[in-house]
Structure formats: C-alpha cells, structure tokens
C-alpha cells in the first residue's frame, strides 16, 4: 500500500533502539542562589559521556527539554513520556531533560523567574545549543509550558502542552506577533478520556491561541486519558519539536560554517544542514534544489524530512513534484508529507494542488504518493479537530477521480466521517457520504476552522458604516492589504462594536482576551462577550461560558457558565 512508503521513510527517521540512554530516576535537587536560598527544586537527566559545558561544535551540543508536571505530582513526573519518545526516535543521546517544581501548588507567573534561572543554569552546566530549547508539560505544567514559551520567545523554541489550557499572553500594543519569522510554535494534545472540564478548557485555550495568531498543532485522541504517556502523540510531538530551531537567535560562528558543508551522509541527506535547521539553512536548501545535479537535488529534498526549515523552503520543494528525476520527486513527496502532517501550509498546498490536477503529474504513481501524503497529514484530524479544511476538500475531490487507487484511498480515510459507527454485522448498508452530502459538510468544516473570523464573510456583501468599520478592522487584523496592525484592528473593531454591530462585539471580546491591539483584560472580554451572547452569537456565548468557569481574572459564576453552555448546546446543530 502507498501509506507504507511513508512508513518506510519514517523508519529511517524514527529509530527504535537504545542509544546512549540518559541516567534515569535522578534524585530531586535544589538550585540555590548566592544567598543560599532555594530558587527552585529540580530533577535532571542527561546523556552519559556528553561533551563539556561550553562546547561550540554543533555536532557535540545537545538540546534541552524542560518537562513540567501537573499540580500535586512529583517534580520529574513528565520526564518519562519525553524520555521514552526520544529513545524510540533514536535521539536519547542528544537531549538533556530537566524538570522544575512549581513555587506553590500550581504553576503561575511566580514561576517565570525561577524557571528562567533553571534554564540558564542548565545551559551553563551542559553543552546546550540555545536554538534547541523546548518545553513539555501536563495540566498546570502544560499551562506554564505554553505561557512561558509565549513570554520568552528568545529562550524557548516551542511548547508542547497536554490536558489543560492557559490565559497569560503577551500584549500586542504595537507590532503583531509574526508566526512565520519570530513567534514560537505550539503542539496541544487533548485526551478524550480526560476530565470533562479539561476537555472544554483545552479547546477554549486552543481557540484563543489560534485567534492570537500562533501556529498550533492540535490533536485529540479517543484513547488518551489524564496521563501523557501516549506513544502516538509523544512521538509525533517530540519529532516535530526537535526539528525546530529558535527563530530569534542568530547562528553561532560554528553553525555558519556548517552551512558551507553540504556533504551527503550515508543516509542520503545533508546532516549538517539538518543540524543547523531553521530558515538560514532553508535558504541553502533552496539553492541546492536548483542544482543541475539530480543527486544533489534529491539529497536536498530528503534533508527536508530531517529538519523544519521554512515555508519558503516547502514552497520551493513543492516545485520539484514535476522534477525530471524520479528520485527527486520521490524524496520531495516524502518530505512534503511529513511537513504537511505538522501543518505546513505550503507543503499541504503543494500536495493538494498536485493530487487533484492529474495533468501535472510526470508519473501517475506520483499522484498516488501525493494522495498518500494528504492521507498521512489528515489521519489525526479525521476523528479530531479538522484544522486544515484544504486536506479534506482534496480528499472529497479525489472521491470522483478517474484513478481507482486514489478513490479507494480517499474513501478509506473519509470512512469515519461518512459512517463512523458502521460495522459489517449491523445488518445495514454503509453510508457513502455524511448527512446532507459532502459539500455542506465541507462548508461546516471550513466555518468551524475559521472560528470567529468566519464572520468576516459579510465583507463585500453587506453595507453600512458599522460593517465597513468591522471589515476594515479585519483587514488590519489579518494583514490583508499589508502588514497586520493590531492597534488599528482593535480601534476599528471597537468603533463597530460601540455602534452595536454584533460580530464586532464578539470579536472585540476576543481581542481583549488575547491582548491584540490592547492590554489583555478578561473582565473587558467578558463584558463584550456578554453583549454578543445576549444577541445570539454562539461563539461569544461559548467563550463567555468558559470565562465564568474562573481562572482568568474573572470571578467564577457557575450559574452563568452553565446558562451559556446550555445555550450553545441548544443552538448547535449536531454534525
């Protein structure tokens, strides 16, 4: 089967073996300040025989993952899933794992300074490459992993969060965050066997984080409960994070030298470029993809499966799906599939456009591989949150393709959507499409993915001063006509809301909640969401229900929370 092609590629990336395992079960220690007072309790696991602290050679440096536990759990509780994932991926000798205990029962802003000092201590004690620092946490540990990462983008590259949400975000009082060039990345995981209020809290945090503009991978798993040991998500998240490099830190002199060394290693890719990673190495990859030598182009394409470079690199790679050399096309298809799984928009677009346009293919088998890549990228979204409607749009289109293999692949991936509960012993035929048909279903998927921004569909269709102000605010918010301007987005949205325009009231509540163009204020968010909810805005009602749960600077009000949760449930059509 075609899906096996990608598994074969991944077998070269996800190495199941024992490689210089770190010392496990380390005892808890205390980091003390010059005055002898404890700064933070911590646990650390480091690989044996690593280089000395201060080592400048990137090949001898290691990455650092700060693992934070749920409240009332042991300090090193979340090291286990990370350690085991690294072992399965063959990366155990390349990462130091450290865990810091919260100052009180739960992590809060009071932990920011101690954790920063802990990371600084670790980077002085071990040969850590500062461009390879990540966070991983569960519950309250997941909260601090996300909040700290958002507030320290020059220190942490990416955050992985399980089982809880967060509220603190950096205010955008002048410039918008740039998810491509400078903002950290996030991977959120929700187990559907978790507590009910964990489910709603995580989904609420996801909604606000994406509204803020961050790039977020969000997975929901039916077989995952409250603990985070879960090989499918652990491996996917750790493999993703360890391919990322900090966007804000300059390359070291030694890393710059590696950019000039493009030798192909025994595995067929350029290990030095993969080690440096990020946009700077991506520029080199893009040049190598244009080499007249097919061997060089193939190696450059394959390197894109071992590091995450940039969207520009993925766009360039997509141009080689029609390369005259089959080995280049195959390497490009595999790397695009891997990056599409981690929500590279350019990688997804390249695969989709190639798969649904048969006239583009040099070889029809390449379309099969592209469809396989789309299926791989969509596999965790089928039964979870469908973040990328374009993937599903392509699969629906391929249901009518002339190629029987493509029709079969699309039909099998979409089977849980068209008839989730079907079994062969039910005594009824299997449904061939969801209720109402595929196109209405796709429209619902697109609307849900757009979330609050779906209201901007009125722009260009409806008239009036309030609508015009609201739509102008949307243009500033998205950067439709240039660079995003959060301050102007807030100003225009506020004016439209004050004129009584319902979608503007809802969006204004979100802008206050996430601190976009204004200082973050959940009380102000609650005020505007209340007005929008009273007017029948379902998303505002949903956000209002969550804010009255407490935890965001607004006094908990169980009655109001339940009122608006019930309102949403009564007015939301079942899929």
XYZ file of C-alpha atoms in Angstrom:
575
model
C 0.000 0.000 0.000
C 1.089 3.588 -0.607
C 0.928 4.506 3.067
C 3.755 2.000 3.591
C 6.032 4.220 1.518
C 5.816 6.932 4.127
C 6.220 4.421 6.957
C 9.380 3.179 5.244
C 10.735 6.717 5.117
C 9.836 7.316 8.744
C 11.611 4.132 9.760
C 14.786 5.948 8.812
C 13.778 8.877 10.982
C 12.032 7.188 13.914
C 14.725 4.805 15.137
C 13.605 2.200 17.632
C 16.722 1.346 19.569
C 18.968 2.011 22.511
C 21.381 4.885 22.020
C 23.407 6.246 24.939
C 20.453 6.305 27.275
C 20.375 9.088 29.876
C 20.733 8.430 33.559
C 17.196 7.711 34.758
C 15.485 8.208 38.076
C 17.720 11.064 39.164
C 17.053 12.422 42.637
C 15.462 15.803 43.182
C 17.947 18.600 43.831
C 17.755 22.295 44.660
C 19.082 25.201 42.657
C 20.277 27.789 45.161
C 21.085 31.461 44.768
C 24.200 33.277 46.052
C 22.412 33.802 49.367
C 21.959 30.060 49.809
C 18.194 30.246 49.411
C 16.432 27.736 47.196
C 15.410 29.133 43.816
C 13.704 26.007 42.514
C 13.634 22.262 43.101
C 14.523 20.267 40.021
C 15.281 16.878 38.505
C 17.677 16.436 35.591
C 18.524 13.530 33.298
C 21.497 13.940 30.983
C 23.050 11.502 28.498
C 26.234 9.816 29.571
C 29.535 10.936 28.085
C 28.274 14.181 26.583
C 30.703 16.980 25.802
C 31.778 19.551 28.331
C 29.738 22.660 29.011
C 30.639 25.490 26.668
C 31.311 23.211 23.709
C 30.893 25.186 20.489
C 30.768 22.316 17.989
C 27.073 21.990 16.993
C 27.521 18.263 16.407
C 28.560 17.816 20.046
C 25.978 20.146 21.517
C 22.634 18.877 22.834
C 19.104 20.149 23.027
C 17.226 20.854 26.268
C 13.632 19.953 27.115
C 12.039 21.389 30.256
C 9.322 18.980 31.450
C 6.691 20.361 33.837
C 4.280 18.255 35.876
C 0.647 18.603 36.917
C -0.037 20.054 40.355
C 0.431 17.654 43.273
C 2.622 15.336 41.170
C 6.351 14.584 41.598
C 8.741 17.094 40.054
C 10.046 14.732 37.374
C 6.679 13.186 36.537
C 6.647 14.313 32.893
C 10.175 13.221 32.062
C 9.015 9.645 31.405
C 6.998 10.200 28.195
C 9.645 12.510 26.756
C 12.486 10.146 27.610
C 10.738 7.171 26.034
C 9.794 9.122 22.908
C 13.394 10.235 22.456
C 14.505 6.638 22.854
C 12.057 5.412 20.207
C 13.198 8.199 17.887
C 16.861 7.393 18.396
C 17.565 10.790 19.977
C 18.317 9.863 23.592
C 21.950 10.924 23.346
C 21.057 14.358 22.004
C 18.874 15.885 24.751
C 19.095 16.883 28.390
C 15.780 16.572 30.226
C 15.101 18.822 33.181
C 12.045 19.384 35.363
C 11.400 22.262 37.734
C 8.898 22.224 40.584
C 6.289 24.957 40.945
C 6.785 27.571 43.672
C 3.292 26.879 45.051
C 0.781 24.095 44.441
C 0.193 25.272 40.876
C 2.410 26.965 38.327
C 1.852 30.711 37.935
C 3.626 33.923 36.971
C 5.691 33.477 40.144
C 7.445 30.573 38.415
C 8.689 32.567 35.439
C 11.863 33.899 37.053
C 12.842 30.613 38.797
C 12.338 28.617 35.595
C 14.347 31.137 33.611
C 17.194 30.772 36.116
C 16.895 26.990 35.924
C 17.222 27.065 32.141
C 20.191 29.426 32.382
C 21.830 27.086 34.891
C 21.246 24.084 32.626
C 22.728 25.876 29.623
C 25.845 26.696 31.641
C 26.119 23.181 33.053
C 25.608 21.194 29.836
C 26.640 21.777 26.199
C 23.216 23.079 25.204
C 22.620 24.715 21.850
C 20.407 27.718 22.750
C 18.478 27.337 19.491
C 17.293 23.905 20.680
C 15.365 24.596 23.901
C 11.801 23.289 24.268
C 9.087 22.839 26.892
C 6.707 19.948 27.583
C 4.037 19.788 30.248
C 0.819 18.298 31.526
C -2.035 20.135 33.231
C -0.594 23.029 35.219
C 2.741 22.034 33.728
C 1.217 22.376 30.271
C -0.068 25.805 31.223
C 3.346 27.083 32.247
C 4.943 25.439 29.204
C 2.730 27.498 26.901
C 2.721 30.742 28.883
C 6.474 30.740 29.486
C 7.152 29.921 25.833
C 4.904 32.767 24.657
C 6.546 35.238 27.014
C 10.126 34.074 26.343
C 10.394 33.525 22.558
C 14.118 34.279 22.635
C 14.659 31.466 25.110
C 12.208 28.706 24.134
C 11.652 27.427 20.597
C 8.397 25.516 21.034
C 5.952 24.327 23.678
C 4.068 21.037 23.986
C 1.012 21.037 26.237
C -1.273 18.239 27.416
C -4.560 18.305 29.315
C -5.024 21.961 30.302
C -5.261 25.498 28.993
C -3.631 28.837 29.716
C -4.550 32.501 29.933
C -1.483 34.749 30.006
C -0.355 36.019 26.605
C 1.976 38.821 25.517
C 0.126 42.017 24.616
C 0.451 43.300 21.060
C 0.436 47.032 21.756
C 2.364 47.959 18.634
C 3.506 45.165 16.337
C 1.655 41.925 15.680
C 3.306 38.642 16.529
C 4.844 37.055 13.450
C 4.057 33.321 13.367
C 6.473 32.771 10.483
C 9.560 34.780 11.423
C 9.656 35.109 15.207
C 6.815 33.535 17.196
C 7.342 30.200 18.979
C 5.360 27.143 17.893
C 2.842 25.059 19.850
C 1.604 21.477 19.932
C -1.530 20.829 22.005
C -2.860 17.389 22.935
C -6.234 16.508 24.429
C -7.236 13.033 25.538
C -10.974 12.455 25.318
C -10.811 10.134 28.349
C -9.708 13.128 30.423
C -11.978 15.027 32.831
C -14.880 16.872 31.202
C -13.732 20.323 32.295
C -10.260 19.557 30.951
C -11.816 18.936 27.544
C -13.588 22.285 27.474
C -10.624 24.175 28.934
C -8.129 22.827 26.399
C -10.442 23.585 23.486
C -11.000 27.094 24.793
C -7.246 27.690 25.061
C -6.758 26.377 21.541
C -9.381 28.802 20.250
C -7.697 31.790 21.895
C -4.178 30.747 20.913
C -5.082 30.411 17.245
C -7.006 33.705 17.383
C -3.811 35.273 18.711
C -2.095 34.151 15.520
C 0.212 31.401 16.749
C 0.895 28.327 14.668
C -0.707 25.469 16.623
C -0.924 21.739 16.013
C -3.926 20.435 17.941
C -4.601 16.713 18.350
C -7.479 14.956 20.085
C -7.159 11.247 20.882
C -10.010 8.984 21.932
C -7.647 6.512 23.624
C -5.806 9.070 25.788
C -6.740 9.877 29.371
C -5.302 12.141 32.035
C -1.650 10.988 31.858
C 0.595 11.937 28.959
C 2.420 8.680 28.271
C 0.947 8.058 24.827
C 3.448 6.918 22.164
C 1.455 8.095 19.103
C 1.215 11.708 20.257
C 4.516 11.699 22.167
C 6.482 10.592 19.115
C 4.701 12.983 16.767
C 5.139 15.961 19.097
C 8.768 15.282 20.021
C 9.764 14.522 16.422
C 8.183 17.838 15.414
C 9.713 19.926 18.196
C 13.226 18.562 17.810
C 13.241 19.565 14.136
C 12.536 23.203 15.032
C 15.145 25.854 15.815
C 14.660 29.152 17.639
C 13.656 31.800 15.110
C 15.033 34.735 17.087
C 18.570 33.676 17.943
C 21.450 34.189 15.493
C 23.531 31.296 14.263
C 26.788 30.677 16.053
C 30.008 31.052 14.081
C 30.277 27.268 14.026
C 26.752 26.878 12.650
C 27.532 29.372 9.900
C 30.491 27.213 8.894
C 28.245 24.153 8.706
C 26.063 25.931 6.150
C 29.001 25.707 3.750
C 29.420 21.958 4.278
C 26.748 20.270 2.197
C 28.144 16.766 2.022
C 25.595 13.964 1.766
C 25.807 11.453 4.622
C 25.359 7.686 4.462
C 21.606 8.065 4.991
C 21.325 10.148 1.829
C 20.733 13.602 3.271
C 22.776 16.649 4.289
C 23.223 16.157 8.005
C 24.991 19.454 8.631
C 22.120 21.465 7.169
C 19.570 19.435 9.118
C 21.521 20.061 12.314
C 21.546 23.829 11.792
C 17.919 23.848 10.640
C 15.573 26.810 10.548
C 15.225 29.495 7.897
C 19.000 30.145 7.482
C 19.652 26.539 6.472
C 16.478 26.629 4.396
C 17.992 29.311 2.174
C 20.866 26.939 1.383
C 18.451 24.066 0.725
C 16.501 26.208 -1.728
C 19.676 26.900 -3.720
C 20.650 23.228 -3.722
C 17.215 22.257 -5.012
C 18.087 24.174 -8.183
C 21.323 22.247 -8.750
C 21.766 20.736 -12.245
C 22.825 17.512 -10.489
C 19.826 15.278 -9.679
C 21.786 13.591 -6.881
C 22.217 16.941 -5.132
C 18.564 17.871 -5.661
C 17.417 14.524 -4.252
C 19.636 14.876 -1.177
C 18.381 18.423 -0.590
C 14.795 17.221 -0.864
C 15.419 14.335 1.518
C 17.027 16.700 4.039
C 13.651 18.443 4.313
C 12.401 15.354 6.132
C 15.009 15.686 8.879
C 14.539 19.338 9.835
C 11.902 22.038 9.613
C 13.316 24.932 7.606
C 10.726 27.455 6.417
C 7.570 27.857 4.370
C 9.670 29.289 1.548
C 11.664 26.052 1.524
C 8.476 23.987 1.385
C 7.212 26.098 -1.499
C 10.465 25.526 -3.368
C 10.305 21.815 -2.608
C 6.768 21.643 -3.970
C 8.085 22.859 -7.300
C 10.027 19.611 -7.630
C 6.991 17.349 -7.738
C 7.450 17.626 -11.503
C 11.243 17.261 -11.429
C 12.551 15.214 -14.382
C 14.359 12.876 -11.965
C 12.125 10.300 -10.270
C 14.350 10.101 -7.187
C 13.957 13.842 -6.634
C 10.175 13.629 -6.950
C 10.012 10.711 -4.507
C 12.171 12.487 -1.925
C 10.108 15.659 -2.305
C 6.837 13.778 -1.854
C 8.014 12.091 1.341
C 9.339 15.299 2.895
C 6.236 17.276 1.937
C 4.027 14.630 3.562
C 5.976 14.846 6.811
C 5.776 18.642 6.897
C 2.118 18.652 5.862
C 1.406 16.471 8.888
C 2.888 19.251 11.031
C 0.630 21.793 9.348
C 2.995 23.430 6.890
C 0.560 25.363 4.717
C 2.983 25.386 1.786
C 3.536 21.624 1.994
C -0.190 20.935 2.180
C -0.904 23.233 -0.755
C 1.765 21.563 -2.893
C 0.392 18.073 -2.233
C -3.238 19.096 -2.717
C -2.702 21.008 -5.965
C -0.625 18.173 -7.374
C -3.002 15.377 -6.360
C -6.214 16.926 -7.689
C -4.717 18.030 -11.037
C -3.753 14.873 -12.953
C -2.326 16.882 -15.838
C 0.578 17.999 -13.617
C 1.985 14.535 -12.950
C 5.045 13.253 -14.784
C 4.149 9.801 -13.463
C 0.681 8.802 -12.235
C 2.301 6.964 -9.343
C 3.415 10.346 -8.020
C -0.240 11.329 -7.626
C -0.770 8.183 -5.599
C 2.115 9.176 -3.324
C 0.782 12.730 -3.029
C -2.624 11.392 -2.011
C -0.883 9.141 0.477
C 0.812 12.241 1.903
C -2.533 14.019 2.224
C -3.958 10.973 3.990
C -0.981 10.925 6.358
C -1.391 14.612 7.153
C -5.131 14.212 7.776
C -5.029 10.992 9.799
C -5.097 12.635 13.259
C -7.623 15.245 12.165
C -10.245 12.809 10.852
C -11.517 11.866 14.310
C -10.290 15.041 15.996
C -10.204 18.745 15.216
C -10.176 19.349 11.473
C -7.748 22.227 11.423
C -6.971 22.054 7.717
C -10.109 22.038 5.542
C -7.996 22.009 2.366
C -6.882 18.451 3.125
C -10.463 17.274 3.408
C -11.515 19.242 0.357
C -8.855 17.407 -1.637
C -9.941 14.006 -0.331
C -13.569 14.731 -1.221
C -12.482 15.793 -4.716
C -10.470 12.591 -5.112
C -13.570 10.501 -4.395
C -14.509 11.214 -8.013
C -11.060 10.765 -9.555
C -10.573 8.529 -12.580
C -7.804 6.651 -10.773
C -9.368 3.818 -8.762
C -6.459 3.737 -6.308
C -6.966 7.385 -5.424
C -10.705 6.886 -4.999
C -10.047 3.982 -2.644
C -7.504 5.905 -0.569
C -9.796 8.903 -0.192
C -12.824 6.755 0.630
C -10.955 4.802 3.295
C -9.583 7.895 5.038
C -13.007 9.562 4.995
C -14.873 6.429 6.180
C -15.108 7.523 9.855
C -16.711 10.768 8.711
C -19.331 9.350 6.369
C -20.333 6.474 8.658
C -18.419 6.496 11.947
C -20.370 3.730 13.667
C -20.583 1.256 10.799
C -19.694 -2.405 11.275
C -20.250 -5.292 8.962
C -22.578 -7.036 11.418
C -25.116 -4.205 11.757
C -27.394 -5.533 9.047
C -27.485 -2.278 7.065
C -25.579 -0.833 4.117
C -22.669 1.513 4.747
C -23.354 5.219 4.189
C -21.452 6.707 1.263
C -21.499 10.308 2.470
C -22.351 12.283 5.604
C -25.891 13.502 6.183
C -26.652 16.280 3.716
C -23.738 15.446 1.420
C -20.044 16.200 1.231
C -20.163 19.848 0.169
C -22.359 21.050 3.071
C -20.120 19.052 5.398
C -17.029 20.768 3.973
C -18.626 24.169 4.465
C -19.210 23.354 8.129
C -15.591 22.237 8.486
C -14.343 25.469 6.914
C -16.606 27.618 9.078
C -15.535 25.851 12.258
C -11.849 26.169 11.374
C -12.293 29.900 10.672
C -13.927 30.313 14.096
C -14.506 33.998 14.982
C -13.043 35.086 11.648
C -15.813 33.305 9.782
C -17.963 36.381 10.469
C -15.797 38.350 8.037
C -17.639 36.617 5.198
C -20.048 39.577 5.290
C -17.292 41.840 3.996
C -18.042 42.895 0.454
C -21.590 41.586 0.737
C -23.240 43.792 3.354
C -23.166 47.577 3.628
C -23.346 50.151 6.391
C -20.871 52.142 8.458
C -20.595 49.574 11.249
C -19.984 46.738 8.799
C -17.365 48.816 6.984
C -15.537 49.551 10.234
C -15.702 45.905 11.270
C -14.327 44.733 7.916
C -11.586 47.352 7.979
C -10.611 46.043 11.386
C -10.487 42.566 9.895
C -8.141 43.738 7.167
C -5.776 45.179 9.765
C -6.102 42.014 11.835
C -5.153 39.654 9.012
C -2.802 41.955 7.140
C -4.904 41.565 4.013
C -3.568 44.783 2.496
C -0.129 44.794 4.070
C 1.456 44.176 7.460
C -1.004 43.276 10.241
C -1.684 46.188 12.580
C -3.275 45.000 15.848
C -3.780 48.533 17.171
C -5.780 49.618 14.136
C -7.635 46.298 14.158
C -8.710 46.942 17.731
C -9.631 50.587 17.083
C -11.899 49.836 14.119
C -13.469 46.814 15.807
C -14.188 48.875 18.927
C -15.900 51.565 16.863
C -18.071 48.978 15.119
C -18.919 47.324 18.440
C -19.884 50.634 20.015
C -22.282 51.131 17.112
C -23.951 47.872 18.151
C -22.685 45.545 15.408
C -22.951 42.015 16.841
C -19.945 40.300 15.174
C -17.786 43.268 16.198
C -18.832 42.854 19.832
C -17.863 39.190 19.694
C -14.508 39.894 18.051
C -13.801 42.762 20.446
C -14.224 40.353 23.336
C -11.631 38.081 21.753
C -9.203 40.955 21.135
C -9.387 41.863 24.830
C -8.959 38.221 25.836
C -5.801 37.716 23.812
C -4.311 41.196 24.171
C -4.300 42.076 20.486
C -4.005 45.820 20.000
C -4.855 46.400 23.655
C -3.701 45.242 27.083
C -5.054 41.799 27.885
C -8.228 42.057 30.003
C -10.585 39.165 30.613
C -13.084 41.352 32.503
C -13.410 43.560 29.407
C -13.643 40.439 27.246
C -16.484 39.168 29.439
C -18.329 42.492 29.084
C -18.333 42.418 25.305
C -18.905 38.689 25.034
C -21.938 39.127 27.297
C -23.424 41.669 24.914
C -22.701 39.465 21.902
C -24.074 36.359 23.608
C -27.263 38.168 24.548
C -27.590 38.956 20.851
C -27.344 35.266 19.981
C -23.670 34.962 18.963
C -22.809 31.303 19.659
C -19.025 31.618 19.758
C -19.257 34.537 22.181
C -21.651 32.517 24.341
C -19.210 29.615 24.337
C -16.291 31.861 25.320
C -18.421 33.505 27.993
C -19.343 30.140 29.465
C -15.657 29.309 29.787
C -14.634 32.654 31.256
C -17.230 32.264 34.024
C -15.573 28.984 34.968
C -12.887 31.129 36.599
C -9.123 31.118 36.265
C -8.839 34.144 34.004
C -9.172 37.079 36.371
C -12.965 36.937 36.263
C -14.868 35.764 39.328
C -16.293 32.306 38.779
C -20.051 32.201 38.298
C -21.212 28.577 37.885
C -24.793 29.600 37.149
C -23.847 31.927 34.298
C -21.310 29.441 32.986
C -23.965 26.734 32.863
C -26.521 29.103 31.348
C -24.352 29.909 28.359
C -23.071 26.360 27.953
C -26.693 25.214 27.765
C -27.485 27.987 25.280
C -24.672 26.845 22.982
C -25.711 23.216 23.216
C -29.330 24.013 22.401
C -28.425 26.100 19.380
C -25.627 23.989 17.904
C -26.669 21.508 15.239
C -25.188 18.035 15.562
C -22.759 17.184 12.778
